[in-house]
Coordinates of C-alpha atoms and ligand atoms in Angstrom, one line a residue:
X846 CA 0.0 0.0 0.0
X847 CA 1.3 3.5 -0.8
X848 CA 3.0 5.6 1.9
X849 CA 3.3 9.4 2.2
X850 CA 5.7 11.4 4.2
X851 CA 6.4 15.1 4.2
X852 CA 8.4 17.8 6.1
X853 CA 8.5 21.5 6.6
X854 CA 11.0 23.2 8.9
X855 CA 14.6 24.2 9.3
X856 CA 15.9 20.6 9.2
X857 CA 17.1 18.8 6.2
X858 CA 13.8 18.1 4.5
X859 CA 15.0 15.4 2.1
X860 CA 16.9 13.4 4.7
X861 CA 14.0 13.6 7.1
X862 CA 11.3 12.6 4.6
X863 CA 13.4 9.7 3.3
X864 CA 14.1 8.5 6.9
X865 CA 10.4 8.6 7.6
X866 CA 9.5 6.9 4.3
X867 CA 11.7 4.0 5.3
X868 CA 9.5 3.5 8.4
X869 CA 6.6 2.9 6.0
X870 CA 8.4 0.2 4.0
X871 CA 6.5 -2.6 5.8
X872 CA 3.4 -1.5 3.8
X873 CA 5.0 -2.8 0.6
X874 CA 5.8 -0.7 -2.5
X875 CA 7.3 -1.0 -5.9
X876 CA 8.7 2.5 -6.5
X877 CA 9.6 5.6 -4.5
X878 CA 10.0 9.3 -5.1
X879 CA 10.5 12.7 -3.5
X880 CA 9.6 16.3 -4.4
X881 CA 11.3 19.3 -2.8
X882 CA 11.2 23.0 -3.0
X883 CA 14.5 24.8 -3.4
X884 CA 15.1 28.5 -4.1
X885 CA 13.4 28.7 -7.5
X886 CA 11.9 25.4 -8.4
X887 CA 10.1 22.3 -7.3
X888 CA 12.4 19.3 -8.1
X889 CA 11.4 15.7 -8.3
X890 CA 13.5 12.5 -8.0
X891 CA 11.9 9.1 -8.5
X892 CA 13.1 5.5 -8.9
X893 CA 11.5 2.1 -9.5
X894 CA 12.2 -0.5 -6.8
X895 CA 13.5 0.1 -3.3
X896 CA 14.1 3.4 -1.5
X897 CA 17.9 2.8 -1.8
X898 CA 17.5 3.2 -5.6
X899 CA 16.0 6.6 -4.9
X900 CA 18.7 7.5 -2.4
X901 CA 21.3 6.9 -5.0
X902 CA 19.8 9.6 -7.2
X903 CA 19.3 12.3 -4.6
X904 CA 21.4 15.5 -4.6
X905 CA 24.4 15.4 -2.3
X906 CA 24.0 18.9 -1.2
X907 CA 20.7 19.4 0.5
X908 CA 21.5 22.6 2.4
X909 CA 18.6 25.1 2.5
X910 CA 16.0 22.6 1.4
X911 CA 13.3 22.8 4.1
X912 CA 10.2 21.5 2.3
X913 CA 9.7 18.0 0.9
X914 CA 7.0 15.4 0.2
X915 CA 7.8 11.8 -0.5
X916 CA 6.0 8.6 -1.5
X917 CA 6.3 4.9 -1.8
X918 CA 3.9 3.6 -4.5
X919 CA 2.2 0.3 -4.6
X920 CA 0.9 0.2 -8.2
X921 CA -2.9 0.3 -8.8
X922 CA -3.2 2.4 -12.0
X923 CA -0.4 1.8 -14.4
X924 CA 2.8 -0.3 -14.2
X925 CA 5.4 0.0 -11.5
X926 CA 8.0 2.2 -13.2
X927 CA 9.7 5.5 -12.9
X928 CA 7.2 7.5 -14.9
X929 CA 4.3 6.2 -12.8
X930 CA 6.1 6.7 -9.5
X931 CA 4.9 9.7 -7.4
X932 CA 5.3 12.7 -7.1
X933 CA 3.5 13.9 -10.2
X934 CA 3.6 17.4 -11.6
X935 CA 1.3 19.7 -13.5
X936 CA 2.3 21.1 -16.9
X937 CA 4.2 24.1 -15.4
X938 CA 6.4 21.9 -13.3
X939 CA 5.7 24.3 -10.4
X940 CA 3.5 22.0 -8.5
X941 CA 4.0 18.4 -7.2
X942 CA 1.5 16.0 -5.8
X943 CA 1.7 12.7 -3.9
X944 CA -1.4 10.7 -3.3
X945 CA -2.7 7.5 -1.7
X946 CA -6.1 6.1 -2.7
X947 CA -8.0 5.8 -5.9
X948 CA -9.5 8.6 -8.1
X949 CA -12.5 6.8 -9.5
X950 CA -13.4 9.4 -12.2
X951 CA -9.8 9.9 -13.3
X952 CA -10.4 8.6 -16.9
X953 CA -13.1 11.2 -17.4
X954 CA -11.1 14.0 -15.8
X955 CA -8.0 13.1 -17.8
X956 CA -10.0 13.2 -21.1
X957 CA -11.4 16.7 -20.2
X958 CA -8.0 18.0 -19.1
X959 CA -6.3 16.7 -22.3
X960 CA -9.0 18.4 -24.3
X961 CA -8.0 21.6 -22.5
X962 CA -4.4 21.2 -23.6
X963 CA -2.8 19.5 -20.5
X964 CA 0.0 17.1 -21.2
X965 CA 0.2 13.9 -19.2
X966 CA 3.4 12.1 -18.4
X967 CA 2.2 9.0 -16.6
X968 CA -0.6 6.4 -16.7
X969 CA -1.7 7.2 -13.1
X970 CA -4.9 8.5 -11.7
X971 CA -2.9 10.8 -9.4
X972 CA -1.4 12.9 -12.2
X973 CA -5.0 14.1 -12.9
X974 CA -4.9 15.8 -9.6
X975 CA -1.9 17.9 -10.4
X976 CA -3.4 19.1 -13.7
X977 CA -6.8 19.7 -12.1
X978 CA -5.2 22.0 -9.5
X979 CA -3.3 23.7 -12.2
X980 CA -6.6 24.2 -14.1
X981 CA -8.3 25.7 -11.0
X982 CA -5.3 28.0 -10.5
X983 CA -5.7 29.2 -14.1
X984 CA -9.4 29.8 -13.6
X985 CA -9.0 31.6 -10.4
X986 CA -5.9 33.5 -11.4
X987 CA -4.7 34.0 -7.8
X988 CA -2.3 31.2 -7.2
X989 CA 0.6 33.3 -6.3
X990 CA -0.3 33.3 -2.6
X991 CA -0.9 30.5 -0.1
X992 CA -4.6 31.1 0.1
X993 CA -4.9 31.0 -3.7
X994 CA -3.2 27.6 -3.9
X995 CA -5.3 26.3 -1.1
X996 CA -8.5 27.5 -2.8
X997 CA -7.4 25.9 -6.1
X998 CA -6.7 22.5 -4.3
X999 CA -10.0 22.6 -2.5
X1000 CA -11.9 23.5 -5.7
X1001 CA -10.2 20.7 -7.5
X1002 CA -11.2 18.2 -4.9
X1003 CA -14.8 19.1 -5.5
X1004 CA -14.5 17.5 -8.9
X1005 CA -12.9 14.3 -7.7
X1006 CA -14.7 11.1 -6.8
X1007 CA -12.8 8.5 -4.9
X1008 CA -10.5 8.2 -1.9
X1009 CA -7.3 10.2 -1.2
X1010 CA -4.7 11.2 1.2
X1011 CA -3.0 14.0 -0.7
X1012 CA 0.0 16.2 -0.2
X1013 CA 0.9 19.1 -2.5
X1014 CA 3.8 21.5 -2.7
X1015 CA 3.9 24.5 -5.0
X1016 CA 6.5 27.0 -6.0
X1017 CA 3.8 29.7 -5.8
X1018 CA 3.8 29.2 -2.0
X1019 CA 7.2 27.7 -1.3
X1020 CA 7.1 27.6 2.5
X1021 CA 3.9 25.5 2.7
X1022 CA 2.7 21.9 2.5
X1023 CA -1.0 21.4 1.6
X1024 CA -2.7 18.2 2.6
X1025 CA -6.2 16.7 2.3
X1026 CA -7.8 13.5 3.4
X1027 CA -10.8 11.4 2.3
X1028 CA -11.1 7.7 3.2
X1029 CA -7.3 7.2 3.2
X1030 CA -5.3 7.8 6.3
X1031 CA -3.1 10.8 6.9
X1032 CA -1.6 12.2 10.0
X1033 CA 0.2 15.4 11.0
X1034 CA 3.2 15.3 13.3
X1035 CA 3.6 18.5 15.3
X1036 CA 7.2 19.7 16.1
X1037 CA 8.9 22.8 17.4
X1038 CA 9.4 25.0 14.4
X1039 CA 8.8 22.1 12.1
X1040 CA 5.9 19.9 11.1
X1041 CA 5.5 16.5 9.5
X1042 CA 3.0 14.5 7.5
X1043 CA 2.7 10.8 7.0
X1044 CA 0.2 8.0 6.2
X1045 CA 0.9 6.4 9.5
X1046 CA 2.1 7.3 12.9
X1047 CA 5.3 5.2 13.0
X1048 CA 6.8 7.3 10.2
X1049 CA 7.1 10.4 12.4
X1050 CA 7.8 8.9 15.8
X1051 CA 11.5 9.4 15.7
X1052 CA 10.8 13.2 15.5
X1053 CA 7.6 13.7 17.4
X1054 CA 5.0 11.9 19.4
X1055 CA 2.5 14.7 19.2
X1056 CA 0.2 13.9 16.3
X1057 CA -3.1 15.0 14.8
X1058 CA -5.2 12.4 13.0
X1059 CA -6.9 14.0 10.1
X1060 CA -10.5 13.0 9.5
X1061 CA -12.4 12.6 6.2
X1062 CA -13.0 15.9 4.6
X1063 CA -10.1 17.7 6.3
X1064 CA -7.8 20.0 4.4
X1065 CA -4.7 21.4 6.1
X1066 CA -2.0 24.0 5.4
X1067 CA 1.3 23.4 7.1
X1068 CA 4.1 25.9 7.6
X1069 CA 7.1 25.4 10.0
X1070 CA 5.2 27.2 12.8
X1071 CA 1.6 26.5 12.1
X1072 CA -1.0 24.0 11.1
X1073 CA -4.4 25.3 9.9
X1074 CA -7.2 22.8 9.4
X1075 CA -10.3 23.5 7.4
X1076 CA -13.0 21.6 5.6
X1077 CA -13.1 21.6 1.8
X1078 CA -15.0 24.9 1.8
X1079 CA -12.3 26.6 3.9
X1080 CA -14.3 26.7 7.2
X1081 CA -11.9 26.3 10.2
X1082 CA -11.9 23.0 12.0
X1083 CA -10.4 22.0 15.3
X1084 CA -8.6 18.7 15.7
X1085 CA -7.0 17.9 19.1
X1086 CA -3.5 16.5 19.0
X1087 CA -2.9 13.0 20.5
X1088 CA 0.2 11.8 22.4
X1089 CA 1.6 8.5 21.1
X1090 CA 2.8 6.3 23.9
X1091 CA 3.4 3.1 21.9
X1092 CA 6.8 1.6 21.5
X1093 CA 8.4 1.4 18.0
X1094 CA 7.5 -2.2 17.3
X1095 CA 3.8 -1.7 18.1
X1096 CA 3.7 1.5 16.1
X1097 CA 4.5 -0.3 12.9
X1098 CA 1.4 -2.4 13.4
X1099 CA -0.7 0.7 14.1
X1100 CA -0.5 0.1 17.8
X1101 CA -1.6 -3.5 17.5
X1102 CA 0.3 -6.5 18.8
X1103 CA 0.4 -8.3 15.4
X1104 CA -0.1 -7.6 11.7
X1105 CA -2.8 -10.2 11.6
X1106 CA -5.1 -8.3 13.9
X1107 CA -4.3 -5.0 12.2
X1108 CA -5.3 -6.7 8.9
X1109 CA -8.5 -8.1 10.4
X1110 CA -9.3 -4.5 11.4
X1111 CA -8.7 -3.5 7.8
X1112 CA -11.4 -5.8 6.5
X1113 CA -14.1 -3.1 6.2
X1114 CA -11.8 -0.8 4.3
X1115 CA -10.7 -3.7 2.0
X1116 CA -14.2 -4.5 1.0
X1117 CA -15.0 -0.8 0.4
X1118 CA -11.9 -0.4 -1.7
X1119 CA -12.6 -3.5 -3.8
X1120 CA -16.1 -2.2 -4.5
X1121 CA -14.9 1.3 -5.2
X1122 CA -15.1 2.4 -8.8
X1123 CA -16.8 -0.9 -9.7
X1124 CA -20.1 -0.6 -8.0
X1125 CA -21.4 2.7 -9.2
X1126 CA -23.9 5.0 -7.6
X1127 CA -26.7 3.9 -10.0
X1128 CA -26.2 0.3 -9.0
X1129 CA -24.4 -0.8 -12.2
X1130 CA -21.2 -2.9 -11.9
X1131 CA -18.4 -1.8 -14.2
X1132 CA -15.3 -3.9 -14.6
X1133 CA -13.3 -1.9 -17.1
X1134 CA -10.1 -3.9 -16.6
X1135 CA -11.8 -7.0 -18.3
X1136 CA -11.3 -6.7 -22.0
X1137 CA -14.1 -9.2 -23.1
X1138 CA -16.9 -8.3 -25.4
X1139 CA -20.5 -9.6 -24.7
X1140 CA -19.9 -12.2 -27.4
X1141 CA -16.7 -13.4 -25.8
X1142 CA -18.4 -13.7 -22.4
X1143 CA -21.1 -15.8 -24.0
X1144 CA -18.5 -18.0 -25.8
X1145 CA -17.2 -19.2 -22.4
X1146 CA -19.2 -22.3 -21.9
X1147 CA -17.3 -23.5 -18.9
X1148 CA -15.7 -21.7 -16.0
X1149 CA -12.9 -23.3 -14.0
X1150 CA -11.7 -21.6 -10.8
X1151 CA -8.1 -22.5 -9.7
X1152 CA -6.2 -21.4 -6.6
X1153 CA -4.4 -22.5 -3.4
X1154 CA -5.1 -22.3 0.3
X1155 CA -7.3 -19.4 1.3
X1156 CA -7.7 -18.2 -2.3
X1157 CA -9.0 -21.7 -3.1
X1158 CA -11.6 -21.4 -0.3
X1159 CA -12.7 -18.1 -1.9
X1160 CA -13.0 -20.1 -5.1
X1161 CA -15.3 -22.6 -3.4
X1162 CA -17.7 -19.7 -2.6
X1163 CA -17.3 -18.4 -6.1
X1164 CA -18.3 -21.7 -7.7
X1165 CA -21.6 -21.9 -5.8
X1166 CA -22.3 -18.2 -6.5
X1167 CA -21.5 -18.4 -10.2
X1168 CA -23.6 -21.6 -10.6
X1169 CA -26.5 -20.2 -8.7
X1170 CA -26.6 -17.0 -10.8
X1171 CA -25.3 -18.2 -14.2
X1172 CA -26.7 -21.8 -14.4
X1173 CA -23.5 -22.8 -16.2
X1174 CA -21.1 -25.5 -15.0
X1175 CA -18.3 -24.1 -12.8
X1176 CA -15.5 -26.2 -11.4
X1177 CA -13.1 -25.3 -8.6
X1178 CA -9.7 -26.9 -8.3
X1179 CA -6.7 -26.8 -6.1
X1180 CA -3.9 -25.5 -8.3
X1181 CA -1.4 -28.2 -7.4
X1182 CA -3.9 -30.9 -8.5
X1183 CA -5.2 -29.1 -11.5
X1184 CA -1.9 -28.9 -13.3
X1185 CA -1.3 -32.6 -13.1
X1186 CA -4.9 -33.7 -13.8
X1187 CA -4.7 -33.2 -17.6
X1188 CA -7.6 -30.8 -17.2
X1189 CA -10.2 -30.6 -20.0
X1190 CA -9.8 -27.1 -21.3
X1191 CA -10.3 -25.4 -24.6
X1192 CA -11.0 -21.9 -26.0
X1193 CA -14.5 -22.0 -24.6
X1194 CA -13.2 -22.3 -21.1
X1195 CA -12.5 -19.3 -18.8
X1196 CA -10.0 -20.2 -16.1
X1197 CA -10.3 -17.8 -13.1
X1198 CA -7.1 -17.9 -11.1
X1199 CA -7.2 -16.4 -7.6
X1200 CA -4.1 -15.3 -5.6
X1201 CA -3.2 -12.7 -3.0
X1202 CA 0.5 -12.7 -3.9
X1203 CA 0.2 -13.5 -7.6
X1204 CA 3.5 -15.5 -7.2
X1205 CA 2.2 -18.9 -5.9
X1206 CA 4.1 -21.4 -8.0
X1207 CA 1.2 -23.9 -8.4
X1208 CA -1.2 -21.2 -9.4
X1209 CA 1.2 -19.8 -12.0
X1210 CA 1.8 -23.4 -13.3
X1211 CA -2.0 -23.8 -13.6
X1212 CA -2.2 -20.5 -15.6
X1213 CA 0.5 -21.7 -18.0
X1214 CA -1.3 -25.0 -18.4
X1215 CA -4.6 -23.3 -19.1
X1216 CA -3.0 -20.9 -21.6
X1217 CA -1.2 -23.8 -23.3
X1218 CA -4.5 -25.6 -23.8
X1219 CA -6.1 -22.5 -25.4
X1220 CA -8.3 -21.4 -22.5
X1221 CA -8.6 -17.7 -21.5
X1222 CA -7.2 -16.8 -18.1
X1223 CA -8.6 -14.2 -15.7
X1224 CA -6.6 -13.4 -12.5
X1225 CA -8.2 -12.2 -9.4
X1226 CA -5.0 -10.9 -7.7
X1227 CA -3.9 -8.5 -5.1
X1228 CA -0.3 -7.6 -6.1
X1229 CA -0.3 -5.5 -9.3
X1230 CA 3.2 -6.1 -10.6
X1231 CA 3.1 -9.8 -9.8
X1232 CA 3.7 -12.6 -12.4
X1233 CA 0.0 -13.6 -12.4
X1234 CA -1.1 -10.0 -12.9
X1235 CA 1.3 -9.5 -15.7
X1236 CA 0.8 -12.8 -17.6
X1237 CA -2.9 -13.5 -17.2
X1238 CA -5.2 -12.5 -20.2
X1239 CA -7.3 -10.3 -17.9
X1240 CA -6.9 -9.0 -14.4
X1241 CA -9.4 -8.1 -11.7
X1242 CA -7.5 -6.5 -8.9
X1243 CA -8.4 -7.0 -5.3
X1244 CA -7.7 -3.8 -3.3
X1245 CA -6.6 -5.3 0.1
X1246 CA -3.3 -3.5 0.1
X1247 CA -0.2 -5.5 1.2
X1248 CA -1.0 -8.4 3.5
X1249 CA 1.9 -9.1 5.8
X1250 CA 0.6 -11.7 8.3
X1251 CA 1.2 -15.2 6.8
X1252 CA -2.4 -16.1 7.7
X1253 CA -4.5 -14.5 5.0
X1254 CA -7.4 -12.4 6.4
X1255 CA -8.4 -9.3 4.5
X1256 CA -7.2 -10.7 1.2
X1257 CA -9.9 -13.4 1.6
X1258 CA -12.6 -10.8 2.0
X1259 CA -11.3 -8.9 -1.0
X1260 CA -11.3 -12.1 -3.1
X1261 CA -14.9 -12.8 -2.2
X1262 CA -15.9 -9.2 -3.0
X1263 CA -14.3 -9.5 -6.4
X1264 CA -16.0 -12.8 -7.1
X1265 CA -19.4 -11.4 -6.1
X1266 CA -18.8 -8.4 -8.4
X1267 CA -17.8 -10.7 -11.2
X1268 CA -20.7 -13.2 -10.7
X1269 CA -23.2 -10.4 -10.7
X1270 CA -21.7 -8.7 -13.7
X1271 CA -21.7 -11.9 -15.7
X1272 CA -25.3 -12.7 -14.7
X1273 CA -26.5 -9.2 -15.5
X1274 CA -24.9 -9.2 -19.0
X1275 CA -25.8 -12.8 -19.7
X1276 CA -27.4 -13.0 -23.2
X1277 CA -27.7 -16.8 -23.2
X1278 CA -31.0 -16.8 -21.3
X1279 CA -29.5 -19.2 -18.7
X1280 CA -29.2 -16.6 -15.9
X1281 CA -32.0 -16.6 -13.4
X1282 CA -31.1 -13.2 -12.0
X1283 CA -34.1 -10.8 -12.1
X1284 CA -33.7 -7.1 -12.0
X1285 CA -35.1 -6.9 -8.5
X1286 CA -32.8 -9.6 -7.3
X1287 CA -29.8 -7.9 -8.9
X1288 CA -30.6 -4.7 -7.0
X1289 CA -31.1 -6.5 -3.7
X1290 CA -27.6 -8.1 -4.2
X1291 CA -26.2 -4.6 -4.9
X1292 CA -27.8 -3.1 -1.7
X1293 CA -26.5 -6.1 0.3
X1294 CA -22.9 -5.5 -1.1
X1295 CA -23.1 -1.9 0.0
X1296 CA -24.0 -2.9 3.5
X1297 CA -21.1 -5.3 4.0
X1298 CA -18.4 -2.9 5.2
X1299 CA -20.6 -1.5 8.0
X1300 CA -21.7 -5.0 9.0
X1301 CA -18.1 -6.1 9.3
X1302 CA -17.4 -3.1 11.5
X1303 CA -20.3 -4.1 13.7
X1304 CA -18.7 -7.6 14.1
X1305 CA -15.3 -6.2 15.0
X1306 CA -16.9 -4.2 17.8
X1307 CA -17.7 -7.6 19.4
X1308 CA -14.1 -8.6 19.6
X1309 CA -13.9 -8.7 23.4
X1310 CA -16.5 -11.5 23.5
X1311 CA -14.4 -13.6 21.0
X1312 CA -11.3 -13.1 23.0
X1313 CA -13.1 -14.4 26.1
X1314 CA -14.5 -17.4 24.2
X1315 CA -11.0 -18.1 22.8
X1316 CA -9.7 -18.7 26.3
X1317 CA -12.2 -21.5 26.8
X1318 CA -11.6 -22.9 23.3
X1319 CA -7.9 -22.9 23.6
X1320 CA -8.3 -25.8 26.0
X1321 CA -9.5 -28.1 23.2
X1322 CA -7.2 -30.4 21.3
X1323 CA -9.1 -30.7 18.1
X1324 CA -11.6 -28.6 16.1
X1325 CA -14.1 -29.6 13.5
X1326 CA -15.8 -27.0 11.4
X1327 CA -19.1 -28.1 9.8
X1328 CA -21.4 -26.5 7.3
X1329 CA -23.5 -27.1 4.2
X1330 CA -23.1 -25.4 0.8
X1331 CA -21.9 -21.8 1.4
X1332 CA -21.4 -22.7 5.1
X1333 CA -19.1 -25.6 4.1
X1334 CA -16.9 -23.0 2.2
X1335 CA -16.8 -21.0 5.5
X1336 CA -15.8 -24.2 7.3
X1337 CA -12.8 -24.8 5.1
X1338 CA -11.4 -21.3 5.6
X1339 CA -12.2 -21.2 9.3
X1340 CA -10.4 -24.5 9.9
X1341 CA -7.4 -23.3 8.0
X1342 CA -7.2 -20.1 10.0
X1343 CA -7.3 -22.0 13.3
X1344 CA -4.8 -24.7 12.4
X1345 CA -2.2 -22.5 10.8
X1346 CA -1.7 -20.1 13.7
X1347 CA -2.8 -22.0 16.8
X1348 CA -1.3 -25.4 15.7
X1349 CA -4.4 -27.1 17.0
X1350 CA -5.7 -29.9 14.6
X1351 CA -8.7 -28.5 12.8
X1352 CA -10.7 -30.0 10.0
X1353 CA -13.6 -29.0 7.9
X1354 CA -16.4 -31.3 6.9
X1355 CA -19.6 -31.0 5.0
X1356 CA -21.9 -31.5 8.0
X1357 CA -23.7 -34.5 6.5
X1358 CA -20.4 -36.4 6.2
X1359 CA -19.7 -36.5 10.0
X1360 CA -21.6 -39.7 10.5
X1361 CA -19.7 -41.4 7.6
X1362 CA -16.5 -41.6 9.7
X1363 CA -15.3 -38.5 11.5
X1364 CA -17.9 -38.7 14.2
X1365 CA -15.7 -41.5 15.7
X1366 CA -13.2 -38.8 16.8
X1367 CA -15.7 -36.7 18.8
X1368 CA -15.2 -36.9 22.5
X1369 CA -14.8 -34.3 25.4
X1370 CA -12.0 -31.8 24.4
X1371 CA -13.2 -31.7 20.8
X1372 CA -14.7 -28.4 19.7
X1373 CA -17.2 -28.4 16.8
X1374 CA -18.1 -25.1 15.1
X1375 CA -21.3 -25.4 13.2
X1376 CA -22.2 -22.8 10.7
X1377 CA -26.0 -22.3 10.6
X1378 CA -26.4 -19.3 8.3
X1379 CA -28.3 -21.0 5.4
X1380 CA -32.0 -21.2 6.2
X1381 CA -32.6 -24.0 3.7
X1382 CA -30.3 -26.4 5.5
X1383 CA -30.4 -25.1 9.1
X1384 CA -32.7 -27.9 10.4
X1385 CA -30.4 -30.5 9.0
X1386 CA -27.3 -28.7 10.5
X1387 CA -28.9 -28.7 13.9
X1388 CA -29.6 -32.5 13.7
X1389 CA -25.9 -33.0 12.8
X1390 CA -24.8 -30.9 15.7
X1391 CA -27.0 -32.9 18.1
X1392 CA -25.2 -36.0 17.0
X1393 CA -22.0 -34.3 18.1
X1394 CA -23.5 -33.1 21.3
X1395 CA -24.4 -36.7 22.2
X1396 CA -20.7 -37.6 22.0
X1397 CA -19.8 -34.7 24.4
X1398 CA -18.1 -32.4 22.0
X1399 CA -18.2 -28.6 22.7
X1400 CA -20.5 -27.0 20.2
X1401 CA -20.1 -23.4 19.0
X1402 CA -22.8 -22.3 16.5
X1403 CA -22.6 -19.4 14.1
X1404 CA -26.0 -18.1 13.4
X1405 CA -27.6 -15.0 11.8
X1406 CA -28.7 -12.2 14.1
X1407 CA -32.3 -12.7 15.0
X1408 CA -32.3 -16.5 14.3
X1409 CA -33.1 -18.9 17.1
X1410 CA -30.1 -20.3 19.0
X1411 CA -29.9 -24.1 18.5
X1412 CA -30.5 -25.7 21.9
X1413 CA -27.5 -28.0 21.5
X1414 CA -25.1 -25.0 21.4
X1415 CA -22.6 -24.4 24.2
X1416 CA -21.7 -21.1 22.7
X1417 CA -23.3 -19.0 19.9
X1418 CA -21.8 -16.3 17.8
X1419 CA -24.3 -14.3 15.7
X1420 CA -23.4 -12.3 12.6
X1421 CA -25.5 -9.7 10.8
X1422 CA -27.9 -10.9 8.1
X1423 CA -27.0 -10.6 4.5
X1424 CA -27.7 -12.6 1.3
X1425 CA -27.0 -16.3 1.8
X1426 CA -24.1 -16.2 -0.7
X1427 CA -22.5 -13.3 1.2
X1428 CA -22.7 -15.0 4.6
X1429 CA -19.2 -16.6 4.1
X1430 CA -17.7 -13.1 4.0
X1431 CA -19.4 -12.0 7.3
X1432 CA -19.0 -15.4 9.0
X1433 CA -15.3 -15.3 8.5
X1434 CA -14.6 -12.2 10.5
X1435 CA -15.5 -13.8 13.9
X1436 CA -13.6 -16.9 12.8
X1437 CA -10.5 -14.9 12.1
X1438 CA -10.8 -13.1 15.5
X1439 CA -11.4 -16.4 17.2
X1440 CA -8.3 -18.1 15.6
X1441 CA -6.2 -15.0 16.4
X1442 CA -7.2 -15.0 20.1
X1443 CA -6.9 -18.8 20.5
X1444 CA -3.3 -18.5 19.1
X1445 CA -2.6 -15.6 21.4
X1446 CA -3.9 -17.4 24.4
X1447 CA -1.5 -20.3 23.5
X1448 CA 1.4 -18.0 23.0
X1449 CA 1.9 -18.9 19.3
X1450 CA 4.0 -17.0 16.8
X1451 CA 1.0 -15.4 15.0
X1452 CA 2.4 -13.4 12.1
X1453 CA 4.9 -16.0 11.0
X1454 CA 3.6 -19.4 12.0
X1455 CA 6.1 -22.3 12.0
X1456 CA 6.8 -24.0 8.7
X1457 CA 4.8 -21.5 6.6
X1458 CA 5.7 -18.8 4.1
X1459 CA 3.7 -15.8 2.9
X1460 CA 4.3 -16.5 -0.7
X1461 CA 4.8 -20.1 -1.7
X1462 CA 7.0 -19.9 -4.8
X1463 CA 8.0 -23.6 -4.9
X1464 CA 5.7 -26.5 -6.0
Ligands
M6R1601 O1 -0.7 -15.7 -2.5 P1 -1.8 -16.7 -2.7 O2 -3.2 -16.2 -2.4 O3 -1.7 -17.4 -4.0 O4 -1.5 -17.8 -1.6 C1 -2.2 -19.0 -1.5 C2 -1.9 -19.7 -0.2 O5 -0.6 -20.0 -0.1 C3 -2.4 -18.9 1.0 O6 -3.7 -18.5 0.9 C4 -2.1 -19.6 2.3 O7 -3.0 -20.8 2.4 C5 -2.3 -18.8 3.6 N1 -1.3 -19.1 4.5 C6 -3.7 -18.9 4.2 O8 -3.8 -18.2 5.4

């Protein structure tokens, strides 16, 4: 995920912003850059790859440079390369911008600005901001003073849809840094005769622990001795500074003990970002990155989903959802098996490959096999510059940002969100007559999608109860996770989360299979999590759970809010109601929290569990 730092004061601005940028390296990035104001110009230095590549290009004499903004970019629009690295400039070269987030209407704005004569030097959405501010300056004609530049930026932001943390420096107001925030984090560090900006608190902690957390809709003007915060209309706002007391290690994780829990907290944002720019205000889904015509979509008679681990579990949900909506055969395969199974593929098959890293060796091998056999490949992937993203025929990016904990959490929710969007898009544009999706159903799915982020937030507020339950559950030596249909998909992922970080044996079974063998293992000390979120099969689920209860297993049920608690349950977790197909997304949040707290109770190495790697690049 991109990182921003900035400085204004009497210190060495370049050195300080680069030092602070290094403290954001953990977020992941593929290029870096800095803009600084010297006596008569705004200069920019950028480099692909690591910050050390950028450092090699920086001027050796940095005396007298007291203003700088810097950026690490994690590519979303355009390849990771020097031209697409931030900062970006306007046509005059007098203004530089760094930005985190996504400008949803950038294509339209870019077209309008090009028509007005602006020249673009990159493929990014961010560069649009630089030219838009330049355009506003030209319209207003008073950008030679701080207030004029501030007005131009505020006016420009009124034309922008999307999310942003933004920092701007301008030669027209050389002793100032301008910043704005909407749905992308940005903080101000307050110093003595100097001020800092950053995407995250750890970046500034070496210099100050006195920080202001900007809120959505805040605009700020920083000079060495002042910070003025307004809304986008210029009305003054008051934001109280906050004293950071965390130690350095905790700060990198946003004050959390582990990356895994930080990433669980990022679930709502991840879903929002994956929907952003795709689920439009009028309820239509647009997937501009997919280059297929309506005829091409129709020509895919079969869909095969292929992935590993958590991504495979997302695929299990995808299979049911696609079949439910499209009424076409959809397969789901573990990539390591797919490759060696001589899969039946042809040019009428669409192979959907799902991967967080985009570097999983088995998934890449599956892609090559599919391409070799003439199938079309579509990657649902989180890392833009990854091999999968580069080599698949089409790419639908998930917007989870970098995931650092080995146990995948937010990436799973992003993968599900992308699959829901794809399934609904395909069903809505289905001309074969197979799809059963009515107009009303489509819109009810769309409304349900919009509610998901707030519903996840509501689940996260219950964390204390999951951590209490975890203390009880940590005493068990074995877990079974049971469910039917969509709930079986949840069982697979929940069991994986528990086993990989707590090292307790955990297995998922279709609930009806228990009495065909595994029931023999149930005894006191075995915990059985039963997902009961699918009204059609709930009665049967409860019967299966009663069979477990009779063998003295501990039963934890996951039900929908408002549904009756099964009387066989020792513990019950309820999650907000959504569409049946979307329940796996909501059900997984308490399961992630539970696995995390069980592992914590047992003192396990949570972010880097034994024997596991984040990216499995060997077969
Ligand atoms: O990067 P990918 O999504 O391709 O990775 C696939 C699996 O290796 C990954 O999901 C793994 O199972 C995680 N440790 C699960 O938490």
